[in-house]
CSV table of C-alpha atoms in Angstrom, one decimal:
chain,number,residue,atom,x,y,z
A,15,MET,CA,-24.2,-16.4,21.3
A,16,ASP,CA,-20.8,-13.6,21.5
A,17,LYS,CA,-21.2,-11.1,23.5
A,18,ILE,CA,-19.7,-7.2,22.6
A,19,ASN,CA,-18.2,-5.7,26.3
A,20,LEU,CA,-19.0,-1.9,25.3
A,21,LYS,CA,-17.4,0.8,28.0
A,22,ILE,CA,-19.0,4.0,26.9
A,23,TYR,CA,-17.6,7.4,27.9
A,24,ARG,CA,-20.4,9.4,30.4
A,25,LYS,CA,-20.6,12.4,31.2
A,26,ASP,CA,-23.3,15.4,31.5
A,27,PRO,CA,-21.2,18.8,32.3
A,28,SER,CA,-24.6,20.2,33.6
A,29,VAL,CA,-24.4,17.9,36.4
A,30,ASP,CA,-21.3,15.6,36.9
A,31,GLU,CA,-17.9,17.1,37.4
A,32,LYS,CA,-16.2,14.2,36.4
A,33,GLU,CA,-16.3,11.7,34.0
A,34,HIS,CA,-16.8,7.8,34.3
A,35,TYR,CA,-17.1,4.8,32.2
A,36,ASP,CA,-20.1,2.7,31.7
A,37,THR,CA,-19.8,-1.0,30.8
A,38,PHE,CA,-22.4,-3.0,28.9
A,39,GLU,CA,-22.3,-6.2,27.5
A,40,VAL,CA,-24.4,-6.2,23.9
A,41,PRO,CA,-25.6,-9.1,21.6
A,42,TYR,CA,-23.3,-9.7,18.7
A,43,VAL,CA,-24.7,-10.3,15.3
A,44,ASP,CA,-22.6,-10.3,11.8
A,45,GLY,CA,-21.7,-7.5,10.5
A,46,MET,CA,-22.4,-5.4,13.2
A,47,VAL,CA,-20.5,-2.0,13.8
A,48,VAL,CA,-20.3,0.2,16.8
A,49,LEU,CA,-23.1,1.8,16.0
A,50,ASP,CA,-25.0,-0.6,16.1
A,51,ALA,CA,-23.8,-1.4,19.3
A,52,VAL,CA,-24.1,1.6,20.3
A,53,ARG,CA,-27.8,2.0,19.7
A,54,TYR,CA,-28.6,-1.5,21.1
A,55,VAL,CA,-27.4,0.5,24.2
A,56,GLU,CA,-29.5,3.3,24.0
A,57,GLU,CA,-32.4,1.5,22.9
A,58,ASN,CA,-32.7,-1.0,25.1
A,59,LEU,CA,-30.1,-0.9,28.4
A,60,ASP,CA,-29.7,2.7,29.0
A,61,THR,CA,-32.2,5.6,27.6
A,62,THR,CA,-30.6,8.4,28.9
A,63,LEU,CA,-27.1,7.9,26.5
A,64,ALA,CA,-26.9,10.5,24.3
A,65,ILE,CA,-25.1,9.8,21.0
A,66,ARG,CA,-25.4,11.8,17.4
A,67,TRP,CA,-26.1,10.0,14.4
A,68,ASN,CA,-27.9,10.6,10.9
A,69,CYS,CA,-27.0,8.6,8.0
A,70,LYS,CA,-25.2,5.3,9.4
A,71,ALA,CA,-23.6,4.8,5.8
A,72,ALA,CA,-20.7,7.1,6.2
A,73,LYS,CA,-21.8,10.2,4.4
A,74,CYS,CA,-23.1,12.5,7.0
A,75,GLY,CA,-20.4,12.1,9.5
A,76,SER,CA,-22.2,12.8,12.4
A,77,CYS,CA,-21.3,9.7,14.7
A,78,SER,CA,-17.4,10.3,14.5
A,79,ALA,CA,-15.8,9.4,18.1
A,80,GLU,CA,-13.2,7.5,19.5
A,81,ILE,CA,-13.2,3.9,19.3
A,82,ASN,CA,-10.4,2.6,21.5
A,83,GLY,CA,-8.2,5.5,21.0
A,84,PHE,CA,-8.2,5.9,17.5
A,85,PRO,CA,-10.7,8.6,15.7
A,86,ARG,CA,-13.4,6.6,13.6
A,87,LEU,CA,-16.9,6.8,12.4
A,88,MET,CA,-19.0,4.6,14.4
A,89,CYS,CA,-20.8,4.1,11.7
A,90,LYS,CA,-18.0,2.5,9.2
A,91,THR,CA,-16.2,0.7,12.4
A,92,ARG,CA,-16.8,-3.3,12.3
A,93,ILE,CA,-16.8,-5.3,15.5
A,94,ASP,CA,-14.7,-7.9,14.1
A,95,LYS,CA,-11.9,-5.4,12.8
A,96,VAL,CA,-11.4,-4.2,16.5
A,97,GLY,CA,-12.2,-6.6,18.1
A,98,PHE,CA,-15.3,-7.3,21.0
A,99,ASN,CA,-13.7,-5.3,23.9
A,100,ILE,CA,-14.5,-1.4,23.2
A,101,THR,CA,-14.2,1.5,24.4
A,102,VAL,CA,-16.1,4.5,23.2
A,103,ASN,CA,-14.6,7.9,23.7
A,104,PRO,CA,-16.3,11.1,22.0
A,105,MET,CA,-14.0,13.4,20.2
A,106,GLY,CA,-11.5,14.7,22.4
A,107,ALA,CA,-10.9,18.0,20.7
A,108,PHE,CA,-14.1,19.8,20.9
A,109,PRO,CA,-15.8,21.0,23.8
A,110,LEU,CA,-18.2,18.3,25.2
A,111,ILE,CA,-22.2,18.5,25.1
A,112,LYS,CA,-22.9,15.2,27.2
A,113,ASP,CA,-21.7,11.5,26.6
A,114,LEU,CA,-20.9,11.0,23.0
A,115,VAL,CA,-21.8,14.0,21.7
A,116,THR,CA,-19.4,17.1,21.0
A,117,ASP,CA,-19.7,21.4,20.0
A,118,VAL,CA,-18.4,21.7,16.5
A,119,THR,CA,-19.5,24.7,15.5
A,120,GLY,CA,-16.2,26.6,16.2
A,121,ASN,CA,-16.0,24.6,12.4
A,122,TRP,CA,-18.5,27.1,10.7
A,123,ASP,CA,-16.7,29.7,12.5
A,124,ILE,CA,-13.5,29.1,10.6
A,125,LEU,CA,-14.8,28.4,7.9
A,126,ARG,CA,-16.5,31.6,7.7
A,127,LYS,CA,-13.2,33.0,7.7
A,128,ILE,CA,-12.2,31.2,4.5
A,129,PRO,CA,-12.2,33.9,1.4
A,130,PRO,CA,-14.8,32.9,-0.4
A,131,PHE,CA,-15.0,31.3,-4.3
A,132,THR,CA,-14.2,34.2,-6.5
A,133,PRO,CA,-15.1,33.0,-10.4
A,134,LYS,CA,-13.6,35.2,-13.4
A,135,GLU,CA,-15.6,37.1,-14.6
A,136,LEU,CA,-17.4,35.7,-18.1
A,137,GLY,CA,-18.9,38.3,-21.1
A,138,PRO,CA,-22.3,37.1,-21.7
A,139,ASP,CA,-21.1,35.2,-25.0
A,140,GLN,CA,-18.5,33.9,-22.7
A,141,HIS,CA,-19.1,30.2,-21.4
A,142,PHE,CA,-16.7,28.4,-19.3
A,143,SER,CA,-17.3,24.2,-19.5
A,144,MET,CA,-14.9,22.2,-17.0
A,145,LYS,CA,-13.1,19.4,-18.4
A,146,GLN,CA,-12.8,16.1,-16.4
A,147,GLU,CA,-9.0,16.2,-16.1
A,148,ASP,CA,-9.3,19.8,-13.8
A,149,VAL,CA,-12.3,18.5,-12.2
A,150,GLU,CA,-10.2,15.6,-10.2
A,151,ARG,CA,-8.1,17.1,-8.6
A,152,SER,CA,-10.9,19.9,-6.6
A,153,LYS,CA,-13.5,16.9,-6.8
A,154,GLU,CA,-11.2,15.0,-3.7
A,155,PHE,CA,-11.8,18.0,-1.8
A,156,ARG,CA,-15.1,18.3,-2.4
A,157,GLN,CA,-15.5,14.5,-0.8
A,158,CYS,CA,-15.2,15.0,2.7
A,159,ILE,CA,-18.1,14.6,4.8
A,160,GLU,CA,-17.2,17.1,7.7
A,161,CYS,CA,-17.1,14.4,10.2
A,162,PHE,CA,-14.2,16.4,11.5
A,163,LEU,CA,-12.0,13.2,12.4
A,164,CYS,CA,-8.9,14.7,11.2
A,165,GLN,CA,-9.6,17.8,13.1
A,166,ASP,CA,-9.8,15.9,16.5
A,167,VAL,CA,-6.6,14.0,16.0
A,168,CYS,CA,-4.5,17.0,14.7
A,169,HIS,CA,-2.1,17.2,17.7
A,170,VAL,CA,-1.8,21.3,16.8
A,171,VAL,CA,-5.8,21.3,17.4
A,172,ARG,CA,-6.2,19.5,19.8
A,173,GLU,CA,-3.1,19.6,22.1
A,174,HIS,CA,-2.1,23.2,21.2
A,175,TYR,CA,-3.4,26.2,21.7
A,176,THR,CA,-2.1,27.9,18.2
A,177,ASP,CA,-4.8,30.0,15.3
A,178,TYR,CA,-3.7,26.9,13.3
A,179,PHE,CA,-7.2,26.4,11.7
A,180,GLY,CA,-6.3,22.9,10.9
A,181,PRO,CA,-6.7,20.2,8.1
A,182,ARG,CA,-10.4,20.4,7.4
A,183,HIS,CA,-10.1,23.9,6.6
A,184,ILE,CA,-6.9,24.2,4.7
A,185,VAL,CA,-8.6,20.9,2.4
A,186,LYS,CA,-11.5,23.5,2.2
A,187,ALA,CA,-9.2,26.7,0.9
A,188,ALA,CA,-7.6,24.2,-1.4
A,189,SER,CA,-10.5,22.6,-2.7
A,190,LEU,CA,-11.4,26.5,-3.9
A,191,ASP,CA,-7.7,27.3,-4.4
A,192,MET,CA,-7.5,24.6,-6.5
A,193,HIS,CA,-10.6,26.1,-8.4
A,194,PRO,CA,-10.3,26.7,-12.7
A,195,MET,CA,-12.7,29.7,-12.2
A,196,ASP,CA,-11.0,30.7,-9.1
A,197,THR,CA,-9.3,33.8,-8.8
A,198,ILE,CA,-7.9,34.3,-5.5
A,199,ASP,CA,-4.2,33.2,-3.8
A,200,ARG,CA,-5.3,31.8,-0.6
A,201,SER,CA,-1.9,30.6,0.6
A,202,THR,CA,-0.5,33.7,2.0
A,203,PHE,CA,-3.5,33.6,4.2
A,204,LEU,CA,-3.4,30.7,5.6
A,205,ASN,CA,0.1,30.6,6.1
A,206,LYS,CA,-0.5,34.0,8.0
A,207,GLU,CA,-3.9,33.9,9.6
A,208,GLY,CA,-4.4,30.4,9.1
A,209,GLY,CA,-1.5,29.3,11.1
A,210,LEU,CA,-0.7,27.1,8.1
A,211,GLY,CA,3.3,27.4,9.4
A,212,TYR,CA,2.1,24.8,12.7
A,213,CYS,CA,1.6,22.3,10.6
A,214,ASN,CA,4.5,19.6,10.9
A,215,ILE,CA,3.3,17.1,8.4
A,216,THR,CA,2.9,14.0,10.4
A,217,LYS,CA,-0.1,13.2,8.3
A,218,CYS,CA,-2.5,11.7,11.0
A,219,CYS,CA,-5.2,13.3,9.2
A,220,GLN,CA,-4.9,11.0,5.9
A,221,GLU,CA,-4.8,8.4,8.1
A,222,VAL,CA,-8.0,8.7,9.9
A,223,CYS,CA,-9.8,10.0,6.7
A,224,PRO,CA,-12.7,7.9,6.1
A,225,GLU,CA,-13.6,9.6,2.7
A,226,HIS,CA,-9.6,8.8,2.0
A,227,ILE,CA,-9.0,12.2,1.1
A,228,VAL,CA,-4.9,13.3,0.8
A,229,ILE,CA,-4.5,15.7,3.0
A,230,THR,CA,-1.4,16.8,3.5
A,231,ASP,CA,0.1,15.8,0.1
A,232,ASN,CA,-2.4,17.2,-2.2
A,233,ALA,CA,-4.3,20.0,0.0
A,234,ILE,CA,-1.3,20.9,2.5
A,235,ILE,CA,1.9,20.7,1.2
A,236,GLN,CA,0.2,22.4,-1.7
A,237,GLU,CA,-0.9,25.1,0.0
A,238,LYS,CA,2.2,25.2,2.2
A,239,GLU,CA,4.8,25.3,-1.8
A,240,ARG,CA,2.1,28.1,-3.1
A,241,ALA,CA,3.3,30.6,-0.4
A,242,VAL,CA,7.0,29.4,-0.5
A,243,ASP,CA,6.4,30.3,-4.8
A,244,LEU,CA,5.4,33.6,-3.0
A,245,THR,CA,7.8,34.0,0.1
A,246,TYR,CA,10.9,32.0,0.1
A,247,ASP,CA,12.1,31.1,-3.6
A,248,PRO,CA,12.9,34.8,-5.3
A,249,LEU,CA,12.8,32.3,-8.3
A,250,ALA,CA,9.4,31.3,-8.5
A,251,MET,CA,8.7,35.1,-7.1
A,252,LEU,CA,10.8,36.3,-10.4
A,253,ILE,CA,8.7,33.9,-12.5
A,254,LYS,CA,6.1,35.1,-11.3
A,255,GLY,CA,6.4,38.7,-10.9
A,256,ARG,CA,7.2,38.5,-14.7
A,257,ARG,CA,3.7,36.9,-16.3
A,258,LYS,CA,0.5,38.5,-16.0
A,259,LYS,CA,-0.8,38.2,-12.8
A,260,GLU,CA,-3.2,35.7,-12.9
A,261,LYS,CA,-4.3,35.2,-8.8
A,262,ARG,CA,-5.6,38.0,-6.3
A,263,VAL,CA,-3.7,37.3,-2.9
A,264,VAL,CA,-5.0,37.8,-0.2
B,12,MET,CA,16.9,36.1,27.6
B,13,ASN,CA,15.1,33.0,28.1
B,14,LYS,CA,12.1,33.7,25.8
B,15,ALA,CA,14.7,35.1,22.8
B,16,VAL,CA,16.8,31.5,23.0
B,17,ASN,CA,13.3,29.5,23.0
B,18,SER,CA,12.5,31.8,19.8
B,19,LEU,CA,15.8,31.1,18.6
B,20,ILE,CA,16.9,27.3,19.7
B,21,PRO,CA,13.2,25.3,19.5
B,22,PRO,CA,12.6,23.2,23.0
B,23,GLU,CA,12.6,20.0,21.6
B,24,PHE,CA,16.5,19.7,20.6
B,25,PHE,CA,16.9,19.4,24.5
B,26,SER,CA,14.9,16.4,24.6
B,27,ALA,CA,17.4,12.9,25.6
B,28,ARG,CA,15.8,11.0,22.4
B,29,PHE,CA,17.5,14.0,20.1
B,30,ILE,CA,20.5,14.5,22.0
B,31,SER,CA,21.4,11.2,22.3
B,32,PHE,CA,20.6,10.9,17.9
B,33,ILE,CA,23.3,13.9,17.9
B,34,VAL,CA,26.2,12.1,19.8
B,35,LEU,CA,25.4,8.6,18.0
B,36,LEU,CA,25.7,10.4,14.9
B,37,VAL,CA,28.6,12.6,15.4
B,38,LEU,CA,30.8,9.7,16.9
B,39,GLY,CA,30.0,7.5,13.4
B,40,ILE,CA,30.8,10.5,11.2
B,41,TYR,CA,34.5,10.5,13.3
B,42,LEU,CA,34.9,6.8,13.3
B,43,MET,CA,34.2,7.1,10.1
B,44,THR,CA,36.6,9.6,8.7
B,45,LEU,CA,39.3,7.8,11.2
B,46,TYR,CA,41.1,6.8,8.3
B,47,PRO,CA,44.1,7.5,6.3
B,48,MET,CA,43.7,9.3,2.8
B,49,THR,CA,42.6,7.5,-0.5
B,50,LYS,CA,41.0,9.3,-3.5
B,51,LEU,CA,40.3,7.0,-6.3
B,52,VAL,CA,40.5,2.7,-5.8
B,53,THR,CA,39.5,0.4,-7.8
B,54,GLY,CA,37.4,2.7,-9.9
B,55,LEU,CA,35.4,4.4,-7.0
B,56,THR,CA,35.5,7.5,-5.6
B,57,ASP,CA,35.8,7.8,-1.8
B,58,PRO,CA,33.5,9.7,-0.7
B,59,PHE,CA,34.7,11.2,2.6
B,60,TYR,CA,38.6,12.6,0.7
B,61,SER,CA,36.8,14.1,-2.2
B,62,PRO,CA,34.8,17.3,-3.1
B,63,THR,CA,31.6,14.6,-2.1
B,64,LEU,CA,32.4,15.9,1.4
B,65,LEU,CA,31.7,19.4,0.9
B,66,ILE,CA,28.7,18.9,-0.8
B,67,LEU,CA,27.5,17.2,1.9
B,68,PRO,CA,25.8,19.2,4.3
B,69,LEU,CA,23.4,20.6,1.2
B,70,ILE,CA,22.2,17.2,0.7
B,71,GLY,CA,22.0,16.7,4.2
B,72,LEU,CA,19.8,19.8,4.2
B,73,PHE,CA,17.7,18.7,1.5
B,74,ARG,CA,17.0,15.8,3.1
B,75,LEU,CA,16.5,17.0,6.7
B,76,THR,CA,13.7,19.7,5.3
B,77,CYS,CA,12.2,16.8,2.9
B,78,TYR,CA,8.4,16.7,3.5
B,79,ALA,CA,8.9,13.1,4.2
B,80,TYR,CA,12.1,12.7,6.4
B,81,ARG,CA,9.5,15.7,8.4
B,82,LYS,CA,7.3,13.3,9.1
B,83,ASP,CA,9.8,11.0,10.3
B,84,TYR,CA,11.5,13.1,12.5
B,85,HIS,CA,9.1,14.8,13.9
B,86,ARG,CA,7.3,11.8,14.6
B,87,HIS,CA,10.3,9.7,16.2
B,88,LEU,CA,12.7,12.2,17.6
B,89,PHE,CA,10.4,14.9,19.5
B,90,ASN,CA,6.8,13.0,19.5
B,91,HIS,CA,4.7,15.8,18.0
B,92,PRO,CA,2.8,13.0,17.7
B,93,VAL,CA,4.6,10.0,17.8
B,94,ALA,CA,1.9,7.9,16.7
B,95,CYS,CA,-1.6,8.9,15.8
B,96,SER,CA,-3.7,6.7,18.4
B,97,ILE,CA,-4.8,9.0,21.4
B,98,GLY,CA,-2.9,7.8,24.8
B,99,PHE,CA,-0.2,6.5,22.7
B,100,ARG,CA,1.2,10.1,21.0
B,101,GLY,CA,3.5,11.3,23.6
B,102,GLU,CA,1.1,14.1,23.1
B,103,PHE,CA,-0.2,16.8,26.0
B,104,LYS,CA,-1.9,19.9,26.3
B,105,GLY,CA,0.6,22.5,27.6
B,106,ARG,CA,3.2,20.9,25.9
B,107,SER,CA,5.5,23.5,23.9
B,108,TYR,CA,4.9,23.7,20.5
B,109,THR,CA,5.8,26.6,17.5
B,110,GLY,CA,5.6,23.6,14.6
B,111,GLU,CA,7.6,25.1,11.6
B,112,THR,CA,6.8,29.1,12.4
B,113,ARG,CA,9.8,30.1,14.5
B,114,PHE,CA,13.2,27.4,13.8
B,115,PHE,CA,11.6,25.0,11.4
B,116,ARG,CA,10.5,28.1,9.4
B,117,VAL,CA,13.5,26.9,7.6
B,118,GLU,CA,11.9,23.8,6.3
B,119,ASN,CA,10.4,26.7,3.6
B,120,LEU,CA,13.9,26.5,1.9
B,121,HIS,CA,13.7,22.9,0.9
B,122,ARG,CA,12.9,24.5,-2.5
B,123,TRP,CA,16.6,25.8,-2.5
B,124,PHE,CA,18.0,22.7,-1.6
B,125,MET,CA,16.1,20.6,-4.5
B,126,TYR,CA,17.5,23.3,-7.1
B,127,PHE,CA,21.4,22.2,-5.6
B,128,SER,CA,20.3,18.6,-5.6
B,129,VAL,CA,19.0,18.4,-8.9
B,130,ALA,CA,21.9,20.3,-10.2
B,131,ILE,CA,24.4,17.3,-8.5
B,132,LEU,CA,22.2,14.4,-9.7
B,133,PRO,CA,24.5,14.1,-13.5
B,134,PHE,CA,27.3,13.6,-10.8
B,135,PHE,CA,26.3,10.2,-9.5
B,136,TYR,CA,25.7,9.1,-13.0
B,137,TYR,CA,29.7,10.8,-13.3
B,138,ASP,CA,31.0,8.4,-11.3
B,139,ILE,CA,29.2,4.8,-12.7
B,140,ALA,CA,31.4,6.0,-15.8
B,141,ILE,CA,34.4,6.4,-14.0
B,142,SER,CA,33.8,3.0,-12.0
B,143,ILE,CA,33.4,1.7,-15.9
B,144,ILE,CA,36.5,3.0,-17.4
B,145,ARG,CA,38.8,3.7,-14.2
B,146,TYR,CA,39.3,0.2,-13.0
B,147,PRO,CA,43.4,-1.0,-13.0
B,148,GLY,CA,44.3,-3.2,-15.3
B,149,TYR,CA,41.5,-3.6,-17.7
B,150,ASN,CA,39.7,-1.3,-20.5
B,151,TYR,CA,36.2,-1.4,-19.3
B,152,VAL,CA,34.8,-3.3,-16.6
B,153,ILE,CA,31.2,-3.6,-13.7
B,154,SER,CA,32.4,-4.4,-10.9
B,155,LEU,CA,30.8,-5.3,-7.5
B,156,GLY,CA,30.9,-1.2,-7.2
B,157,THR,CA,29.4,-0.5,-10.8
B,158,ILE,CA,26.0,-3.0,-9.8
B,159,LEU,CA,25.9,-1.0,-6.1
B,160,LEU,CA,26.6,2.7,-7.6
B,161,VAL,CA,24.0,2.0,-10.5
B,162,ILE,CA,21.4,0.6,-7.4
B,163,ASN,CA,22.1,3.9,-5.6
B,164,THR,CA,22.0,6.2,-8.6
B,165,ILE,CA,18.7,4.7,-9.6
B,166,LEU,CA,17.3,5.1,-6.0
B,167,VAL,CA,18.7,8.9,-5.7
B,168,THR,CA,17.5,9.6,-8.8
B,169,VAL,CA,13.7,9.0,-7.9
B,170,TYR,CA,14.3,9.7,-4.6
B,171,THR,CA,14.8,13.2,-5.7
B,172,LEU,CA,12.3,13.4,-8.5
B,173,SER,CA,9.4,12.3,-6.7
B,174,CYS,CA,10.3,15.5,-4.2
B,175,HIS,CA,6.9,17.4,-3.4
B,176,ALA,CA,8.6,20.5,-4.5
B,177,ILE,CA,8.7,19.1,-8.0
B,178,ARG,CA,5.4,17.7,-8.1
B,179,HIS,CA,4.6,21.9,-7.1
B,180,LEU,CA,6.6,23.3,-9.7
B,181,VAL,CA,6.0,20.4,-12.7
B,182,GLY,CA,2.3,20.7,-12.5
B,183,GLY,CA,0.9,21.8,-8.5
B,184,ASN,CA,1.1,25.2,-9.1
B,185,ILE,CA,-1.0,25.5,-12.0
B,186,ASP,CA,-5.3,25.3,-11.4
B,187,CYS,CA,-6.6,24.9,-14.9
B,188,TYR,CA,-4.4,21.7,-17.0
B,189,SER,CA,-7.3,22.0,-20.1
B,190,CYS,CA,-6.7,25.9,-20.4
B,191,GLN,CA,-3.3,25.9,-21.8
B,192,HIS,CA,-1.4,23.5,-19.7
B,193,SER,CA,-2.1,19.8,-21.1
B,194,ILE,CA,1.4,19.0,-20.7
B,195,ARG,CA,1.7,19.5,-17.4
B,196,GLY,CA,-0.8,18.3,-16.3
B,197,LYS,CA,0.2,15.1,-17.7
B,198,ILE,CA,3.6,15.2,-16.4
B,199,PHE,CA,1.7,16.3,-13.1
B,200,ARG,CA,0.0,12.9,-12.7
B,201,GLY,CA,2.6,10.9,-13.3
B,202,GLN,CA,4.7,12.4,-11.3
B,203,SER,CA,2.5,12.1,-8.8
B,204,ARG,CA,2.6,8.9,-8.7
B,205,ILE,CA,6.0,8.1,-7.3
B,206,ASN,CA,5.6,11.1,-5.4
B,207,ARG,CA,3.2,9.0,-3.2
B,208,HIS,CA,6.3,6.6,-2.7
B,209,HIS,CA,8.5,9.5,-2.0
B,210,GLU,CA,8.7,8.2,1.9
B,211,THR,CA,9.5,4.8,0.4
B,212,TYR,CA,12.2,6.0,-1.7
B,213,ALA,CA,13.7,8.2,0.9
B,214,TRP,CA,14.6,5.9,3.1
B,215,LEU,CA,15.6,2.8,0.8
B,216,SER,CA,18.3,5.7,-0.8
B,217,LEU,CA,19.6,7.1,2.9
B,218,SER,CA,20.1,3.5,3.6
B,219,MET,CA,21.8,2.6,0.1
B,220,PHE,CA,23.9,5.9,0.8
B,221,PHE,CA,25.0,4.8,3.9
B,222,LEU,CA,25.8,1.4,2.5
B,223,VAL,CA,27.1,2.2,-0.7
B,224,ASP,CA,30.0,4.6,0.4
B,225,LEU,CA,30.2,2.0,3.4
B,226,PHE,CA,31.2,-0.8,0.9
B,227,ILE,CA,34.1,2.0,-1.1
B,228,ARG,CA,35.2,3.5,2.5
B,229,SER,CA,35.8,-0.3,3.2
B,230,VAL,CA,37.6,-1.3,-0.2
B,231,ALA,CA,39.7,2.3,0.0
B,232,VAL,CA,41.2,0.8,3.0
B,233,TRP,CA,41.2,-3.0,1.9
B,234,HIS,CA,38.9,-3.7,4.1
B,235,PHE,CA,36.9,-5.5,1.5
B,236,LEU,CA,37.3,-6.4,-2.1
B,237,ASN,CA,35.6,-4.4,-5.0
B,238,PRO,CA,35.4,-8.0,-7.3
B,239,VAL,CA,35.2,-7.5,-11.2
B,240,LEU,CA,32.1,-9.1,-12.4
B,241,LEU,CA,32.9,-8.1,-16.0
B,242,HIS,CA,34.7,-7.1,-18.3
B,243,TRP,CA,36.2,-6.5,-22.5
C-alpha cells in the first residue's frame, strides 16, 4: 500500500516560542484528499493536532491551508494531484490560534465597514422582479464561501501593512454595487478607505479561488473603473453629471 | 527629502532587473534608428520615419497602463509578487510597496490612452489600403507586407477592443440591464468573452507589432524583400 509522507506545521502560541514540523506516515486510499490524511493523523496518530473543518464538500470554507506552499482547501485537494510528499501550513496572513487553525475574525470587522445593501424605495403597488441577465452578474460574487484563501495569497494583505481591505471584501462590495436595486456607489469609498489603489492586478486571488470567481476582472477592475469614472475621466464625469443622479456616492 | 523622492519615484525603479530592462530597451531603439531615412517603400510606411514615431509614446502608455501588462510587469519586473506560491514569490514583510497609490496612480489614466488608441485604429486599415495601391509598377497588389499588416491590424483591433476600460464603458458601469439597457447587456457579455483573453491578445499583438515593424524596416533598408503574392 502507498504511504503519504505528511509534514504538518505545529505551534501552540500559548506554549511554544518557535514553530516546528511533525512528519507522519499515512496509508493512502484511492481518491483521498489532504483533509482525509490530516484527519487520519488527528484521529489515529496525534490527537493534540488542531484542525478546523466542517462540510468536507468545499462549501463551508473552513479547511483552508497552505498545501506545498499553495493556498488551497484541504478537502478539495486530491493527494494524487499534489504528490505523496505533502507539507501543510496554516494560512500565513492571519494570526495563529494553534497548529493549522488561524484567527480570521479581522475579516468580519472589515465586512462591517462596507456600506450595507440599500435598496430603492418602492411604492405600495410597485414591485421589483429581477431578470436572469441581472441575477448572473452579482450571483457570481455570492458564490464566495469565505474561505479567505484570496486574502491569504494576496501579497498586499499578507506582506505589506496597508489599509487594503483585500479581494474577499472587494468582491462583497461589488456584489452589492452591481445589484440592480442597490442605490449606493461604493467605488470611491473602496478607493479611499478600502485601499483599492494598493491592488496591482497580479491575479493571485483569482488563481486560488476554489469557487472560480473571476475576482480581479469582474470585481476589482470593475470597481477600479467605477472609481476612474468619478475621479480621473472628465468625459465620464461630464456624462454622469448630466444624467440624473441614480446612485449615491459614499 | 528622501521621503519626497520616494513618493515620486517608486523603489521598484531602482531594482537591477528593471534598470537592465530599460538599458536594453533604449539600446534596441537606438540601434533600430541608426539606418538612413526612408519613407514609403513597396507600399509600406516606415514606422521609424513617419508620424507613427510621434504617437508611439501614447501607444506605449496605453499598453503600459493596460491591466494585462500591469500584471506582468508588477510580477516579473518588480516581484510584487513574482509567483503566487508561498516561498517562491520574491515578496517579504517590510519590503517597500505603494501599489497604485503614488507614482503608479498614473495607471488610472488608462482610460485616456484608450480613447486615443481607438481613435488611431482606422490608420492601421489605411496602411493596409496603401500597401495594396501604392506598390510601384502595379495597380493593386497583395504582398507579403499586406498579409503581415492585416494580421497585425486584426490583432491590434482585437487587443484594443477587448480592453477592460472598454468593457466598463460598453456595459460594465450598468447594474440593471433588463431595466432599459438590454442591448448594452448583450454587448457587455460579448465583449467579456474576448476580454477573458485580453492578456493573450496583448502579447500576441505586441510581438506582431515588433515583427511587422522590423520587417518593414528591413525592407526599407533592402535587407529583406517584400514579394508580390497577387496582383491585378
